Amino acid sequence: MQREMRLDLGSLRALYKSGGATPADVIASVYDRMAHDMAQPVWISVVPREKAISRARKLEKDPLAAALPLYGVPFAIKDNIDFAGLPTTAGCPAYTFTPAHSAPVVQALIDAGAIPIGKTNMDQFATGLVGTRSPHGACSSVYDPRYISGGSSSGSAVAVASGVASFSLGTDTAGSGRV
């Protein structure tokens, strides 16, 4: 889409209700934004663009889906939380496995109409406070690239702050979520 759209829940709800965009439009826009900001190591793995757009189109075709509380809302998942079909690494490539089932929280969000975009960068095993202990590199602040984003959920924070996800799942192992 030509103009940047806001991904907060209220803005998306109003956009969909007005017919200004569809969930497929929003998801396409998210992937376009991601393509322009590849300098950040935000993502460890990403749902393929066409698969995410297909999920959005399936929602659009369901006459009851628009009433779902998270209809067409893009979200990210910290890579220590399972999402079926994408690898879980907990920030450690040697630990990688691909779960057959999503974590209950992920499945509940999908059932509520949200659309997963991918798994985000993190401190290995969520044991750091500042987001720099990742073999994928440290995420920088969206406000000033000279600074780190902070927190073991750094990829999740940057995904939301940079406007490619409405929200993201993270964890707070040792207080990093509060940093």
PDB file of C-alpha atoms in Angstrom:
ATOM      1  CA  MET A   1       0.000   0.000   0.000  1.00  0.00           C
ATOM      2  CA  GLN A   2       1.195   3.539  -0.654  1.00  0.00           C
ATOM      3  CA  ARG A   3       0.587   5.032   2.768  1.00  0.00           C
ATOM      4  CA  GLU A   4       1.838   3.617   6.023  1.00  0.00           C
ATOM      5  CA  MET A   5      -0.976   2.276   8.123  1.00  0.00           C
ATOM      6  CA  ARG A   6      -1.101   2.170  11.888  1.00  0.00           C
ATOM      7  CA  LEU A   7      -1.222  -1.291  13.385  1.00  0.00           C
ATOM      8  CA  ASP A   8      -2.677  -0.541  16.798  1.00  0.00           C
ATOM      9  CA  LEU A   9      -5.853  -2.510  17.473  1.00  0.00           C
ATOM     10  CA  GLY A  10      -8.235   0.460  17.342  1.00  0.00           C
ATOM     11  CA  SER A  11      -6.828   1.750  14.056  1.00  0.00           C
ATOM     12  CA  LEU A  12      -7.000  -1.681  12.440  1.00  0.00           C
ATOM     13  CA  ARG A  13     -10.561  -2.252  13.626  1.00  0.00           C
ATOM     14  CA  ALA A  14     -11.634   1.130  12.190  1.00  0.00           C
ATOM     15  CA  LEU A  15      -9.739   0.511   8.941  1.00  0.00           C
ATOM     16  CA  TYR A  16     -11.418  -2.856   8.404  1.00  0.00           C
ATOM     17  CA  LYS A  17     -14.847  -1.559   9.378  1.00  0.00           C
ATOM     18  CA  SER A  18     -14.571   1.371   6.948  1.00  0.00           C
ATOM     19  CA  GLY A  19     -13.428  -0.869   4.093  1.00  0.00           C
ATOM     20  CA  GLY A  20     -10.206   1.148   3.797  1.00  0.00           C
ATOM     21  CA  ALA A  21      -8.177  -2.059   3.704  1.00  0.00           C
ATOM     22  CA  THR A  22      -8.539  -5.783   4.125  1.00  0.00           C
ATOM     23  CA  PRO A  23      -6.465  -8.074   6.335  1.00  0.00           C
ATOM     24  CA  ALA A  24      -4.639  -9.249   3.178  1.00  0.00           C
ATOM     25  CA  ASP A  25      -3.774  -5.596   2.383  1.00  0.00           C
ATOM     26  CA  VAL A  26      -2.419  -5.092   5.896  1.00  0.00           C
ATOM     27  CA  ILE A  27      -0.365  -8.283   5.841  1.00  0.00           C
ATOM     28  CA  ALA A  28       1.084  -7.394   2.428  1.00  0.00           C
ATOM     29  CA  SER A  29       2.010  -3.973   3.833  1.00  0.00           C
ATOM     30  CA  VAL A  30       3.705  -5.610   6.827  1.00  0.00           C
ATOM     31  CA  TYR A  31       5.859  -7.775   4.555  1.00  0.00           C
ATOM     32  CA  ASP A  32       6.703  -4.740   2.393  1.00  0.00           C
ATOM     33  CA  ARG A  33       7.896  -2.890   5.515  1.00  0.00           C
ATOM     34  CA  MET A  34       9.930  -5.886   6.599  1.00  0.00           C
ATOM     35  CA  ALA A  35      11.640  -6.037   3.194  1.00  0.00           C
ATOM     36  CA  HIS A  36      12.784  -2.426   3.584  1.00  0.00           C
ATOM     37  CA  ASP A  37      14.256  -2.928   7.069  1.00  0.00           C
ATOM     38  CA  MET A  38      16.450  -6.000   6.729  1.00  0.00           C
ATOM     39  CA  ALA A  39      19.378  -4.357   8.580  1.00  0.00           C
ATOM     40  CA  GLN A  40      17.799  -5.260  11.908  1.00  0.00           C
ATOM     41  CA  PRO A  41      18.133  -8.893  13.052  1.00  0.00           C
ATOM     42  CA  VAL A  42      14.529  -8.810  14.317  1.00  0.00           C
ATOM     43  CA  TRP A  43      13.393 -12.145  12.890  1.00  0.00           C
ATOM     44  CA  ILE A  44      14.825 -15.612  13.403  1.00  0.00           C
ATOM     45  CA  SER A  45      12.198 -17.191  11.154  1.00  0.00           C
ATOM     46  CA  VAL A  46       9.277 -15.746   9.220  1.00  0.00           C
ATOM     47  CA  VAL A  47       6.010 -17.183   7.970  1.00  0.00           C
ATOM     48  CA  PRO A  48       6.280 -17.112   4.168  1.00  0.00           C
ATOM     49  CA  ARG A  49       4.526 -14.013   2.785  1.00  0.00           C
ATOM     50  CA  GLU A  50       2.039 -15.948   0.655  1.00  0.00           C
ATOM     51  CA  LYS A  51       1.113 -18.218   3.556  1.00  0.00           C
ATOM     52  CA  ALA A  52       0.369 -15.223   5.801  1.00  0.00           C
ATOM     53  CA  ILE A  53      -1.635 -13.506   3.047  1.00  0.00           C
ATOM     54  CA  SER A  54      -3.519 -16.759   2.441  1.00  0.00           C
ATOM     55  CA  ARG A  55      -4.412 -16.903   6.140  1.00  0.00           C
ATOM     56  CA  ALA A  56      -5.688 -13.315   5.893  1.00  0.00           C
ATOM     57  CA  ARG A  57      -7.779 -14.093   2.797  1.00  0.00           C
ATOM     58  CA  LYS A  58      -9.281 -17.106   4.536  1.00  0.00           C
ATOM     59  CA  LEU A  59     -10.396 -14.794   7.365  1.00  0.00           C
ATOM     60  CA  GLU A  60     -11.883 -12.364   4.823  1.00  0.00           C
ATOM     61  CA  LYS A  61     -13.994 -15.133   3.285  1.00  0.00           C
ATOM     62  CA  ASP A  62     -15.405 -16.257   6.629  1.00  0.00           C
ATOM     63  CA  PRO A  63     -18.624 -14.259   7.257  1.00  0.00           C
ATOM     64  CA  LEU A  64     -18.219 -14.662  11.036  1.00  0.00           C
ATOM     65  CA  ALA A  65     -14.511 -13.791  11.250  1.00  0.00           C
ATOM     66  CA  ALA A  66     -14.922  -9.990  11.277  1.00  0.00           C
ATOM     67  CA  ALA A  67     -16.500 -10.320  14.729  1.00  0.00           C
ATOM     68  CA  LEU A  68     -13.373 -11.995  16.131  1.00  0.00           C
ATOM     69  CA  PRO A  69     -11.578  -9.769  18.674  1.00  0.00           C
ATOM     70  CA  LEU A  70      -8.216  -9.888  16.838  1.00  0.00           C
ATOM     71  CA  TYR A  71      -9.514 -10.070  13.259  1.00  0.00           C
ATOM     72  CA  GLY A  72      -6.630  -9.443  10.855  1.00  0.00           C
ATOM     73  CA  VAL A  73      -4.156  -8.314  13.527  1.00  0.00           C
ATOM     74  CA  PRO A  74      -0.506  -9.153  12.713  1.00  0.00           C
ATOM     75  CA  PHE A  75       1.585 -10.410  15.613  1.00  0.00           C
ATOM     76  CA  ALA A  76       5.074 -11.693  16.364  1.00  0.00           C
ATOM     77  CA  ILE A  77       6.210 -14.529  18.607  1.00  0.00           C
ATOM     78  CA  LYS A  78       9.390 -14.635  20.686  1.00  0.00           C
ATOM     79  CA  ASP A  79      11.406 -17.612  19.534  1.00  0.00           C
ATOM     80  CA  ASN A  80      11.119 -19.522  22.808  1.00  0.00           C
ATOM     81  CA  ILE A  81       7.359 -19.941  22.286  1.00  0.00           C
ATOM     82  CA  ASP A  82       6.231 -22.681  19.902  1.00  0.00           C
ATOM     83  CA  PHE A  83       4.403 -22.003  16.647  1.00  0.00           C
ATOM     84  CA  ALA A  84       3.626 -25.108  14.601  1.00  0.00           C
ATOM     85  CA  GLY A  85       5.620 -25.292  11.400  1.00  0.00           C
ATOM     86  CA  LEU A  86       8.289 -22.716  12.274  1.00  0.00           C
ATOM     87  CA  PRO A  87      11.432 -23.727  14.137  1.00  0.00           C
ATOM     88  CA  THR A  88      11.852 -22.886  17.799  1.00  0.00           C
ATOM     89  CA  THR A  89      15.485 -22.118  18.628  1.00  0.00           C
ATOM     90  CA  ALA A  90      15.321 -20.128  21.883  1.00  0.00           C
ATOM     91  CA  GLY A  91      18.072 -18.100  20.222  1.00  0.00           C
ATOM     92  CA  CYS A  92      20.386 -21.131  20.030  1.00  0.00           C
ATOM     93  CA  PRO A  93      20.766 -22.803  16.613  1.00  0.00           C
ATOM     94  CA  ALA A  94      21.940 -26.093  18.194  1.00  0.00           C
ATOM     95  CA  TYR A  95      18.643 -26.312  20.105  1.00  0.00           C
ATOM     96  CA  THR A  96      16.457 -25.978  16.982  1.00  0.00           C
ATOM     97  CA  PHE A  97      13.357 -28.124  16.611  1.00  0.00           C
ATOM     98  CA  THR A  98      10.146 -27.660  14.680  1.00  0.00           C
ATOM     99  CA  PRO A  99       7.064 -28.153  16.852  1.00  0.00           C
ATOM    100  CA  ALA A 100       4.051 -30.019  15.538  1.00  0.00           C
ATOM    101  CA  HIS A 101       1.692 -27.941  17.690  1.00  0.00           C
ATOM    102  CA  SER A 102       1.592 -24.288  18.668  1.00  0.00           C
ATOM    103  CA  ALA A 103       1.762 -23.157  22.269  1.00  0.00           C
ATOM    104  CA  PRO A 104      -1.756 -22.678  23.679  1.00  0.00           C
ATOM    105  CA  VAL A 105      -1.345 -18.887  23.761  1.00  0.00           C
ATOM    106  CA  VAL A 106      -0.358 -18.786  20.081  1.00  0.00           C
ATOM    107  CA  GLN A 107      -3.276 -20.996  19.093  1.00  0.00           C
ATOM    108  CA  ALA A 108      -5.685 -18.881  21.148  1.00  0.00           C
ATOM    109  CA  LEU A 109      -4.520 -15.743  19.315  1.00  0.00           C
ATOM    110  CA  ILE A 110      -4.918 -17.402  15.914  1.00  0.00           C
ATOM    111  CA  ASP A 111      -8.382 -18.617  16.926  1.00  0.00           C
ATOM    112  CA  ALA A 112      -9.207 -15.006  17.853  1.00  0.00           C
ATOM    113  CA  GLY A 113      -8.326 -13.886  14.303  1.00  0.00           C
ATOM    114  CA  ALA A 114      -4.710 -12.754  14.739  1.00  0.00           C
ATOM    115  CA  ILE A 115      -2.175 -13.509  12.001  1.00  0.00           C
ATOM    116  CA  PRO A 116       1.316 -14.700  12.997  1.00  0.00           C
ATOM    117  CA  ILE A 117       4.208 -13.112  11.091  1.00  0.00           C
ATOM    118  CA  GLY A 118       7.202 -14.920  12.534  1.00  0.00           C
ATOM    119  CA  LYS A 119       9.539 -15.744  15.402  1.00  0.00           C
ATOM    120  CA  THR A 120      11.624 -12.920  16.858  1.00  0.00           C
ATOM    121  CA  ASN A 121      15.252 -12.595  17.899  1.00  0.00           C
ATOM    122  CA  MET A 122      16.111 -12.952  21.575  1.00  0.00           C
ATOM    123  CA  ASP A 123      18.912 -13.467  24.051  1.00  0.00           C
ATOM    124  CA  GLN A 124      19.851 -17.139  24.010  1.00  0.00           C
ATOM    125  CA  PHE A 125      17.463 -19.088  26.234  1.00  0.00           C
ATOM    126  CA  ALA A 126      16.064 -15.733  27.416  1.00  0.00           C
ATOM    127  CA  THR A 127      18.844 -15.450  29.985  1.00  0.00           C
ATOM    128  CA  GLY A 128      20.118 -11.948  29.252  1.00  0.00           C
ATOM    129  CA  LEU A 129      18.696  -8.601  30.196  1.00  0.00           C
ATOM    130  CA  VAL A 130      19.865  -6.493  27.276  1.00  0.00           C
ATOM    131  CA  GLY A 131      19.223  -8.460  24.071  1.00  0.00           C
ATOM    132  CA  THR A 132      22.864  -8.696  22.990  1.00  0.00           C
ATOM    133  CA  ARG A 133      23.439 -12.415  23.605  1.00  0.00           C
ATOM    134  CA  SER A 134      22.132 -13.681  20.283  1.00  0.00           C
ATOM    135  CA  PRO A 135      24.036 -15.404  17.486  1.00  0.00           C
ATOM    136  CA  HIS A 136      21.794 -13.399  15.113  1.00  0.00           C
ATOM    137  CA  GLY A 137      23.079 -10.043  16.367  1.00  0.00           C
ATOM    138  CA  ALA A 138      21.660  -7.405  18.670  1.00  0.00           C
ATOM    139  CA  CYS A 139      18.591  -5.386  17.735  1.00  0.00           C
ATOM    140  CA  SER A 140      19.091  -1.659  17.920  1.00  0.00           C
ATOM    141  CA  SER A 141      16.645   0.894  19.223  1.00  0.00           C
ATOM    142  CA  VAL A 142      14.193   2.119  16.599  1.00  0.00           C
ATOM    143  CA  TYR A 143      14.755   5.636  17.930  1.00  0.00           C
ATOM    144  CA  ASP A 144      18.552   5.693  17.735  1.00  0.00           C
ATOM    145  CA  PRO A 145      20.585   2.883  16.137  1.00  0.00           C
ATOM    146  CA  ARG A 146      23.569   3.726  18.353  1.00  0.00           C
ATOM    147  CA  TYR A 147      21.701   2.076  21.231  1.00  0.00           C
ATOM    148  CA  ILE A 148      20.433  -1.450  21.793  1.00  0.00           C
ATOM    149  CA  SER A 149      16.735  -2.151  22.149  1.00  0.00           C
ATOM    150  CA  GLY A 150      17.235  -3.962  25.447  1.00  0.00           C
ATOM    151  CA  GLY A 151      15.569  -6.960  27.012  1.00  0.00           C
ATOM    152  CA  SER A 152      15.832 -10.621  26.115  1.00  0.00           C
ATOM    153  CA  SER A 153      12.653 -10.041  24.088  1.00  0.00           C
ATOM    154  CA  SER A 154      14.480  -7.448  21.982  1.00  0.00           C
ATOM    155  CA  GLY A 155      13.234  -8.752  18.628  1.00  0.00           C
ATOM    156  CA  SER A 156       9.659  -8.683  19.907  1.00  0.00           C
ATOM    157  CA  ALA A 157      10.051  -5.087  21.064  1.00  0.00           C
ATOM    158  CA  VAL A 158      11.533  -3.932  17.758  1.00  0.00           C
ATOM    159  CA  ALA A 159       8.868  -5.764  15.714  1.00  0.00           C
ATOM    160  CA  VAL A 160       6.181  -3.706  17.445  1.00  0.00           C
ATOM    161  CA  ALA A 161       8.097  -0.418  17.670  1.00  0.00           C
ATOM    162  CA  SER A 162       9.025  -0.535  13.973  1.00  0.00           C
ATOM    163  CA  GLY A 163       5.412  -1.073  12.923  1.00  0.00           C
ATOM    164  CA  VAL A 164       5.513  -4.609  11.553  1.00  0.00           C
ATOM    165  CA  ALA A 165       3.419  -6.183  14.306  1.00  0.00           C
ATOM    166  CA  SER A 166       0.526  -4.911  16.392  1.00  0.00           C
ATOM    167  CA  PHE A 167       1.819  -6.847  19.383  1.00  0.00           C
ATOM    168  CA  SER A 168       4.296  -9.563  20.162  1.00  0.00           C
ATOM    169  CA  LEU A 169       4.557 -12.374  22.618  1.00  0.00           C
ATOM    170  CA  GLY A 170       7.598 -12.191  24.863  1.00  0.00           C
ATOM    171  CA  THR A 171       8.783 -13.654  28.131  1.00  0.00           C
ATOM    172  CA  ASP A 172      10.147 -12.144  31.302  1.00  0.00           C
ATOM    173  CA  THR A 173      12.594 -14.736  32.622  1.00  0.00           C
ATOM    174  CA  ALA A 174      14.734 -12.504  34.811  1.00  0.00           C
ATOM    175  CA  GLY A 175      13.158  -9.075  34.492  1.00  0.00           C
ATOM    176  CA  SER A 176      14.147  -8.312  30.908  1.00  0.00           C
ATOM    177  CA  GLY A 177      10.581  -7.479  29.930  1.00  0.00           C
ATOM    178  CA  ARG A 178      10.665  -4.717  32.516  1.00  0.00           C
ATOM    179  CA  VAL A 179      13.928  -3.325  31.116  1.00  0.00           C
TER     180      VAL A 179
END
